[in-house]
Short mmCIF file of N, CA and C and ligand atoms in Angstrom, two decimals:
data_model
loop_
_atom_site.label_atom_id
_atom_site.label_comp_id
_atom_site.label_asym_id
_atom_site.label_seq_id
_atom_site.Cartn_x
_atom_site.Cartn_y
_atom_site.Cartn_z
N MET A 1 0.82 -1.22 0.00
CA MET A 1 0.00 0.00 0.00
C MET A 1 0.86 1.28 0.00
N GLU A 2 2.05 1.14 0.62
CA GLU A 2 2.96 2.30 0.66
C GLU A 2 3.35 2.70 -0.77
N PHE A 3 3.48 1.67 -1.64
CA PHE A 3 3.84 2.00 -3.03
C PHE A 3 2.72 2.82 -3.70
N VAL A 4 1.47 2.46 -3.41
CA VAL A 4 0.33 3.18 -3.99
C VAL A 4 0.36 4.64 -3.52
N ARG A 5 0.62 4.84 -2.22
CA ARG A 5 0.68 6.22 -1.69
C ARG A 5 1.80 7.01 -2.39
N LEU A 6 2.97 6.36 -2.51
CA LEU A 6 4.10 7.06 -3.14
C LEU A 6 3.78 7.38 -4.60
N LEU A 7 3.10 6.45 -5.27
CA LEU A 7 2.72 6.67 -6.67
C LEU A 7 1.77 7.87 -6.78
N LEU A 8 0.81 7.94 -5.83
CA LEU A 8 -0.14 9.06 -5.84
C LEU A 8 0.55 10.38 -5.51
N VAL A 9 1.50 10.34 -4.55
CA VAL A 9 2.25 11.56 -4.21
C VAL A 9 3.07 12.01 -5.43
N PHE A 10 3.66 11.03 -6.13
CA PHE A 10 4.45 11.29 -7.34
C PHE A 10 3.58 12.02 -8.38
N LEU A 11 2.37 11.48 -8.62
CA LEU A 11 1.46 12.09 -9.61
C LEU A 11 0.97 13.45 -9.11
N HIS A 12 0.75 13.56 -7.79
CA HIS A 12 0.30 14.82 -7.19
C HIS A 12 1.36 15.92 -7.38
N LEU A 13 2.63 15.52 -7.24
CA LEU A 13 3.71 16.50 -7.43
C LEU A 13 3.86 16.87 -8.91
N LEU A 14 3.63 15.88 -9.81
CA LEU A 14 3.67 16.20 -11.25
C LEU A 14 2.53 17.16 -11.59
N GLY A 15 1.37 16.96 -10.94
CA GLY A 15 0.22 17.85 -11.16
C GLY A 15 0.54 19.26 -10.72
N MET A 16 1.22 19.37 -9.57
CA MET A 16 1.63 20.69 -9.10
C MET A 16 2.58 21.33 -10.13
N GLY A 17 3.53 20.52 -10.62
CA GLY A 17 4.47 21.03 -11.62
C GLY A 17 3.73 21.51 -12.86
N MET A 18 2.68 20.78 -13.22
CA MET A 18 1.91 21.15 -14.41
C MET A 18 1.21 22.50 -14.19
N LEU A 19 0.66 22.69 -13.00
CA LEU A 19 -0.03 23.96 -12.73
C LEU A 19 0.95 25.14 -12.73
N ILE A 20 2.15 24.90 -12.18
CA ILE A 20 3.18 25.97 -12.20
C ILE A 20 3.58 26.23 -13.66
N ALA A 21 3.71 25.15 -14.44
CA ALA A 21 4.06 25.32 -15.86
C ALA A 21 2.98 26.13 -16.58
N MET A 22 1.71 25.92 -16.20
CA MET A 22 0.62 26.65 -16.84
C MET A 22 0.73 28.16 -16.61
N VAL A 23 1.29 28.54 -15.45
CA VAL A 23 1.48 29.97 -15.18
C VAL A 23 2.35 30.58 -16.29
N PHE A 24 3.43 29.85 -16.66
CA PHE A 24 4.35 30.38 -17.66
C PHE A 24 3.78 30.26 -19.08
N VAL A 25 3.05 29.17 -19.33
CA VAL A 25 2.41 29.00 -20.65
C VAL A 25 1.43 30.16 -20.86
N GLN A 26 0.59 30.40 -19.84
CA GLN A 26 -0.43 31.44 -19.95
C GLN A 26 0.22 32.82 -20.07
N ARG A 27 1.34 33.01 -19.37
CA ARG A 27 2.06 34.29 -19.41
C ARG A 27 2.60 34.54 -20.82
N ARG A 28 3.12 33.44 -21.43
CA ARG A 28 3.68 33.58 -22.78
C ARG A 28 2.59 33.87 -23.80
N GLU A 29 1.42 33.26 -23.57
CA GLU A 29 0.30 33.49 -24.51
C GLU A 29 -0.22 34.91 -24.39
N GLY A 30 0.03 35.54 -23.26
CA GLY A 30 -0.42 36.92 -23.06
C GLY A 30 -1.38 37.00 -21.89
N LEU A 31 -1.30 38.12 -21.17
CA LEU A 31 -2.09 38.30 -19.94
C LEU A 31 -3.59 38.24 -20.23
N GLU A 32 -3.97 38.71 -21.43
CA GLU A 32 -5.40 38.76 -21.75
C GLU A 32 -5.82 37.67 -22.75
N ALA A 33 -4.91 36.70 -22.98
CA ALA A 33 -5.23 35.61 -23.93
C ALA A 33 -6.32 34.72 -23.32
N PRO A 34 -7.07 33.97 -24.17
CA PRO A 34 -8.07 33.04 -23.62
C PRO A 34 -7.42 32.04 -22.67
N VAL A 35 -8.21 31.56 -21.71
CA VAL A 35 -7.66 30.62 -20.72
C VAL A 35 -7.30 29.30 -21.41
N ASN A 36 -6.09 28.80 -21.13
CA ASN A 36 -5.61 27.55 -21.71
C ASN A 36 -6.26 26.37 -20.98
N LYS A 37 -6.70 25.34 -21.76
CA LYS A 37 -7.39 24.19 -21.16
C LYS A 37 -6.47 23.35 -20.25
N GLY A 38 -5.15 23.56 -20.41
CA GLY A 38 -4.20 22.81 -19.58
C GLY A 38 -4.45 23.00 -18.09
N TRP A 39 -5.01 24.15 -17.72
CA TRP A 39 -5.32 24.39 -16.29
C TRP A 39 -6.24 23.29 -15.78
N LEU A 40 -7.24 22.94 -16.59
CA LEU A 40 -8.22 21.94 -16.15
C LEU A 40 -7.57 20.57 -15.99
N HIS A 41 -6.61 20.25 -16.87
CA HIS A 41 -5.94 18.95 -16.76
C HIS A 41 -5.13 18.88 -15.46
N GLY A 42 -4.38 19.95 -15.19
CA GLY A 42 -3.59 19.98 -13.95
C GLY A 42 -4.49 19.92 -12.71
N LEU A 43 -5.59 20.69 -12.75
CA LEU A 43 -6.50 20.71 -11.60
C LEU A 43 -7.17 19.35 -11.41
N GLY A 44 -7.55 18.71 -12.54
CA GLY A 44 -8.18 17.39 -12.47
C GLY A 44 -7.23 16.39 -11.83
N LEU A 45 -5.96 16.44 -12.23
CA LEU A 45 -4.97 15.51 -11.67
C LEU A 45 -4.81 15.75 -10.17
N GLN A 46 -4.74 17.03 -9.76
CA GLN A 46 -4.59 17.35 -8.34
C GLN A 46 -5.80 16.88 -7.53
N LEU A 47 -6.99 17.05 -8.13
CA LEU A 47 -8.21 16.66 -7.43
C LEU A 47 -8.24 15.13 -7.25
N LEU A 48 -7.99 14.40 -8.35
CA LEU A 48 -8.05 12.93 -8.30
C LEU A 48 -7.02 12.37 -7.32
N THR A 49 -5.76 12.81 -7.47
CA THR A 49 -4.70 12.24 -6.64
C THR A 49 -4.86 12.68 -5.18
N GLY A 50 -5.26 13.95 -4.98
CA GLY A 50 -5.44 14.46 -3.61
C GLY A 50 -6.55 13.72 -2.88
N VAL A 51 -7.70 13.57 -3.55
CA VAL A 51 -8.83 12.89 -2.91
C VAL A 51 -8.49 11.41 -2.70
N ALA A 52 -7.77 10.80 -3.65
CA ALA A 52 -7.38 9.38 -3.48
C ALA A 52 -6.45 9.24 -2.27
N LEU A 53 -5.48 10.16 -2.14
CA LEU A 53 -4.56 10.10 -0.99
C LEU A 53 -5.34 10.20 0.31
N MET A 54 -6.32 11.14 0.31
CA MET A 54 -7.12 11.37 1.51
C MET A 54 -7.99 10.13 1.81
N GLY A 55 -8.64 9.60 0.78
CA GLY A 55 -9.55 8.46 0.97
C GLY A 55 -8.81 7.20 1.39
N LEU A 56 -7.57 7.04 0.91
CA LEU A 56 -6.83 5.82 1.23
C LEU A 56 -6.06 5.93 2.54
N ALA A 57 -6.19 7.09 3.21
CA ALA A 57 -5.40 7.33 4.43
C ALA A 57 -5.49 6.20 5.47
N PRO A 58 -6.69 5.62 5.72
CA PRO A 58 -6.73 4.54 6.72
C PRO A 58 -5.90 3.32 6.28
N LEU A 59 -5.87 3.08 4.96
CA LEU A 59 -5.13 1.91 4.46
C LEU A 59 -3.63 2.19 4.38
N THR A 60 -3.28 3.47 4.16
CA THR A 60 -1.85 3.80 4.03
C THR A 60 -1.28 4.27 5.37
N HIS A 61 -2.13 4.18 6.42
CA HIS A 61 -1.72 4.54 7.79
C HIS A 61 -1.22 5.97 7.90
N GLN A 62 -1.95 6.90 7.23
CA GLN A 62 -1.59 8.32 7.30
C GLN A 62 -2.62 9.04 8.16
N ASP A 63 -2.15 10.03 8.91
CA ASP A 63 -3.05 10.78 9.78
C ASP A 63 -3.04 12.23 9.30
N TYR A 64 -3.78 12.50 8.20
CA TYR A 64 -3.74 13.84 7.61
C TYR A 64 -4.58 14.82 8.41
N ASN A 65 -4.21 16.10 8.33
CA ASN A 65 -4.98 17.19 8.94
C ASN A 65 -6.16 17.50 8.00
N HIS A 66 -7.37 17.14 8.43
CA HIS A 66 -8.53 17.26 7.54
C HIS A 66 -8.95 18.70 7.29
N ILE A 67 -8.65 19.59 8.24
CA ILE A 67 -8.99 21.01 8.01
C ILE A 67 -8.10 21.54 6.89
N LYS A 68 -6.83 21.18 6.97
CA LYS A 68 -5.88 21.61 5.93
C LYS A 68 -6.32 21.07 4.56
N LEU A 69 -6.68 19.80 4.50
CA LEU A 69 -7.10 19.22 3.22
C LEU A 69 -8.38 19.88 2.71
N GLY A 70 -9.28 20.23 3.64
CA GLY A 70 -10.51 20.92 3.27
C GLY A 70 -10.22 22.28 2.65
N VAL A 71 -9.26 23.00 3.26
CA VAL A 71 -8.90 24.32 2.74
C VAL A 71 -8.24 24.17 1.36
N LYS A 72 -7.38 23.14 1.22
CA LYS A 72 -6.73 22.91 -0.08
C LYS A 72 -7.78 22.61 -1.15
N LEU A 73 -8.78 21.82 -0.77
CA LEU A 73 -9.84 21.47 -1.72
C LEU A 73 -10.63 22.72 -2.11
N LEU A 74 -10.90 23.56 -1.11
CA LEU A 74 -11.65 24.80 -1.37
C LEU A 74 -10.88 25.71 -2.34
N VAL A 75 -9.56 25.84 -2.09
CA VAL A 75 -8.73 26.68 -2.96
C VAL A 75 -8.75 26.11 -4.39
N LEU A 76 -8.67 24.77 -4.49
CA LEU A 76 -8.70 24.13 -5.82
C LEU A 76 -10.03 24.41 -6.52
N VAL A 77 -11.12 24.36 -5.76
CA VAL A 77 -12.45 24.62 -6.35
C VAL A 77 -12.51 26.08 -6.83
N VAL A 78 -11.98 27.01 -6.03
CA VAL A 78 -11.99 28.43 -6.44
C VAL A 78 -11.20 28.60 -7.74
N ILE A 79 -10.03 27.95 -7.83
CA ILE A 79 -9.23 28.05 -9.06
C ILE A 79 -10.05 27.49 -10.23
N GLY A 80 -10.68 26.32 -10.00
CA GLY A 80 -11.47 25.67 -11.05
C GLY A 80 -12.62 26.55 -11.51
N VAL A 81 -13.31 27.19 -10.57
CA VAL A 81 -14.45 28.05 -10.93
C VAL A 81 -13.95 29.25 -11.75
N LEU A 82 -12.83 29.86 -11.33
CA LEU A 82 -12.28 31.00 -12.07
C LEU A 82 -11.92 30.59 -13.51
N VAL A 83 -11.32 29.39 -13.64
CA VAL A 83 -10.94 28.91 -14.97
C VAL A 83 -12.19 28.67 -15.81
N MET A 84 -13.18 27.96 -15.24
CA MET A 84 -14.41 27.63 -15.98
C MET A 84 -15.17 28.88 -16.41
N MET A 85 -15.20 29.87 -15.50
CA MET A 85 -15.95 31.10 -15.79
C MET A 85 -15.38 31.85 -16.99
N ASN A 86 -14.07 31.66 -17.22
CA ASN A 86 -13.40 32.43 -18.27
C ASN A 86 -13.02 31.60 -19.49
N LEU A 87 -13.34 30.28 -19.43
CA LEU A 87 -12.87 29.37 -20.47
C LEU A 87 -13.38 29.73 -21.86
N ARG A 88 -14.63 30.14 -21.96
CA ARG A 88 -15.22 30.41 -23.27
C ARG A 88 -15.07 31.85 -23.73
N LYS A 89 -14.47 32.68 -22.87
CA LYS A 89 -14.34 34.09 -23.24
C LYS A 89 -13.17 34.28 -24.21
N PRO A 90 -13.31 35.17 -25.19
CA PRO A 90 -12.21 35.39 -26.15
C PRO A 90 -11.01 36.08 -25.51
N ALA A 91 -11.23 36.77 -24.39
CA ALA A 91 -10.12 37.43 -23.69
C ALA A 91 -10.31 37.26 -22.18
N SER A 92 -9.17 37.14 -21.46
CA SER A 92 -9.25 36.99 -20.00
C SER A 92 -9.06 38.34 -19.34
N PRO A 93 -9.69 38.56 -18.17
CA PRO A 93 -9.40 39.79 -17.44
C PRO A 93 -7.94 39.78 -16.97
N LYS A 94 -7.35 40.98 -16.87
CA LYS A 94 -5.91 41.07 -16.56
C LYS A 94 -5.56 40.49 -15.18
N TRP A 95 -6.55 40.48 -14.28
CA TRP A 95 -6.26 40.01 -12.92
C TRP A 95 -6.27 38.49 -12.81
N LEU A 96 -6.77 37.81 -13.88
CA LEU A 96 -6.98 36.36 -13.76
C LEU A 96 -5.67 35.59 -13.53
N LEU A 97 -4.66 35.85 -14.39
CA LEU A 97 -3.41 35.08 -14.26
C LEU A 97 -2.73 35.31 -12.90
N PRO A 98 -2.60 36.58 -12.43
CA PRO A 98 -2.02 36.75 -11.09
C PRO A 98 -2.83 36.03 -10.02
N ALA A 99 -4.18 36.03 -10.15
CA ALA A 99 -5.02 35.36 -9.16
C ALA A 99 -4.79 33.85 -9.19
N LEU A 100 -4.79 33.25 -10.39
CA LEU A 100 -4.60 31.80 -10.50
C LEU A 100 -3.21 31.41 -9.97
N SER A 101 -2.19 32.20 -10.35
CA SER A 101 -0.82 31.90 -9.91
C SER A 101 -0.73 31.97 -8.39
N GLY A 102 -1.30 33.02 -7.82
CA GLY A 102 -1.23 33.22 -6.37
C GLY A 102 -1.93 32.06 -5.64
N LEU A 103 -3.07 31.64 -6.15
CA LEU A 103 -3.82 30.56 -5.48
C LEU A 103 -3.07 29.22 -5.56
N VAL A 104 -2.43 28.95 -6.71
CA VAL A 104 -1.66 27.70 -6.82
C VAL A 104 -0.50 27.72 -5.83
N VAL A 105 0.23 28.84 -5.82
CA VAL A 105 1.39 28.94 -4.91
C VAL A 105 0.91 28.89 -3.45
N PHE A 106 -0.26 29.49 -3.18
CA PHE A 106 -0.83 29.45 -1.83
C PHE A 106 -1.07 27.99 -1.40
N ASN A 107 -1.60 27.16 -2.33
CA ASN A 107 -1.86 25.75 -1.99
C ASN A 107 -0.56 24.97 -1.75
N VAL A 108 0.48 25.30 -2.51
CA VAL A 108 1.77 24.64 -2.27
C VAL A 108 2.27 25.03 -0.88
N GLY A 109 2.11 26.31 -0.54
CA GLY A 109 2.51 26.79 0.79
C GLY A 109 1.73 26.08 1.89
N LEU A 110 0.42 25.93 1.70
CA LEU A 110 -0.39 25.22 2.69
C LEU A 110 0.12 23.80 2.87
N ALA A 111 0.38 23.12 1.72
CA ALA A 111 0.83 21.73 1.76
C ALA A 111 2.12 21.59 2.56
N VAL A 112 3.01 22.56 2.40
CA VAL A 112 4.34 22.43 3.00
C VAL A 112 4.40 22.96 4.43
N PHE A 113 3.78 24.16 4.67
CA PHE A 113 3.99 24.81 5.97
C PHE A 113 2.96 24.46 7.04
N TRP A 114 1.78 23.97 6.62
CA TRP A 114 0.72 23.64 7.60
C TRP A 114 0.79 22.13 7.85
N SER A 115 1.22 21.75 9.05
CA SER A 115 1.40 20.31 9.29
C SER A 115 0.16 19.67 9.91
C1 LIG B 201 -3.69 23.29 -6.51
C2 LIG B 201 -3.91 22.19 -5.82
C3 LIG B 201 -2.88 21.46 -5.00
C4 LIG B 201 -1.53 21.63 -4.92
C5 LIG B 201 -0.64 22.63 -5.67
C6 LIG B 201 -1.04 20.65 -3.96
C7 LIG B 201 0.30 20.50 -3.60
C8 LIG B 201 0.78 19.54 -2.74
C9 LIG B 201 2.18 19.35 -2.41
C10 LIG B 201 3.34 20.20 -2.92
C11 LIG B 201 2.26 18.29 -1.55
C12 LIG B 201 3.53 17.68 -0.92
C13 LIG B 201 3.75 18.25 0.46
C14 LIG B 201 4.84 17.53 1.25
O1 LIG B 201 5.11 16.37 0.97
O2 LIG B 201 5.35 18.17 2.17
C15 LIG B 201 0.92 17.81 -1.31
C16 LIG B 201 0.58 16.77 -0.50
C17 LIG B 201 -0.70 16.32 -0.28
N1 LIG B 201 -1.86 16.82 -0.85
FE1 LIG B 201 -1.99 18.35 -2.18
N2 LIG B 201 -2.10 19.92 -3.49
C18 LIG B 201 -3.24 20.38 -4.09
C19 LIG B 201 -4.53 19.92 -3.88
C20 LIG B 201 -4.88 18.90 -3.02
C21 LIG B 201 -6.23 18.47 -2.76
C22 LIG B 201 -7.49 19.07 -3.38
C23 LIG B 201 -6.15 17.45 -1.86
C24 LIG B 201 -7.24 16.63 -1.25
C25 LIG B 201 -8.38 17.07 -0.85
C26 LIG B 201 -4.75 17.24 -1.55
C27 LIG B 201 -4.26 16.29 -0.68
C28 LIG B 201 -2.93 16.09 -0.37
C29 LIG B 201 -2.44 15.07 0.55
C30 LIG B 201 -3.31 14.04 1.30
C31 LIG B 201 -1.05 15.21 0.61
C32 LIG B 201 -0.04 14.40 1.47
C33 LIG B 201 0.53 13.23 0.70
C34 LIG B 201 1.50 12.41 1.56
O3 LIG B 201 2.61 12.89 1.83
O4 LIG B 201 1.13 11.28 1.94
N3 LIG B 201 -4.01 18.15 -2.28
N4 LIG B 201 0.04 18.59 -2.06
#
């Protein structure tokens, strides 16, 4: 079971890397360019692997802080809603990319500094 947890953590970290990469992809496309669908792929991976890690906690003998995971889930939902709201628009508001970037980095900070 430890291998399954490590595999999920591995994919979870790749998902984080993908979201950070999206910040630069979106920046290169332009601050007001349409939202790139890659955000949804990264968010989907984070949601699946994060919820799987949480759900398997009794089997993997992990004692996660559920308030922290709840806040991380909430932040992910906010990012997802912002992306979905702007997905079909021909141009993004200028504040969107800084907001998405800040929220992703905020979740990494939560993961690392809140034990
Ligand atoms: C933007 C979204 C997210 C980002 C960037 C993110 C980032 C991270 C990072 C960097 C770690 C590793 C921390 C460390 O090992 O010290 C981590 C661990 C973890 N994350 Fe997330 N996360 C996100 C969303 C979620 C969600 C929605 C959940 C579940 C509700 C979740 C559940 C977990 C769990 C359970 C761990 C601990 C894994 C372990 O070490 O066994 N994450 N996350």
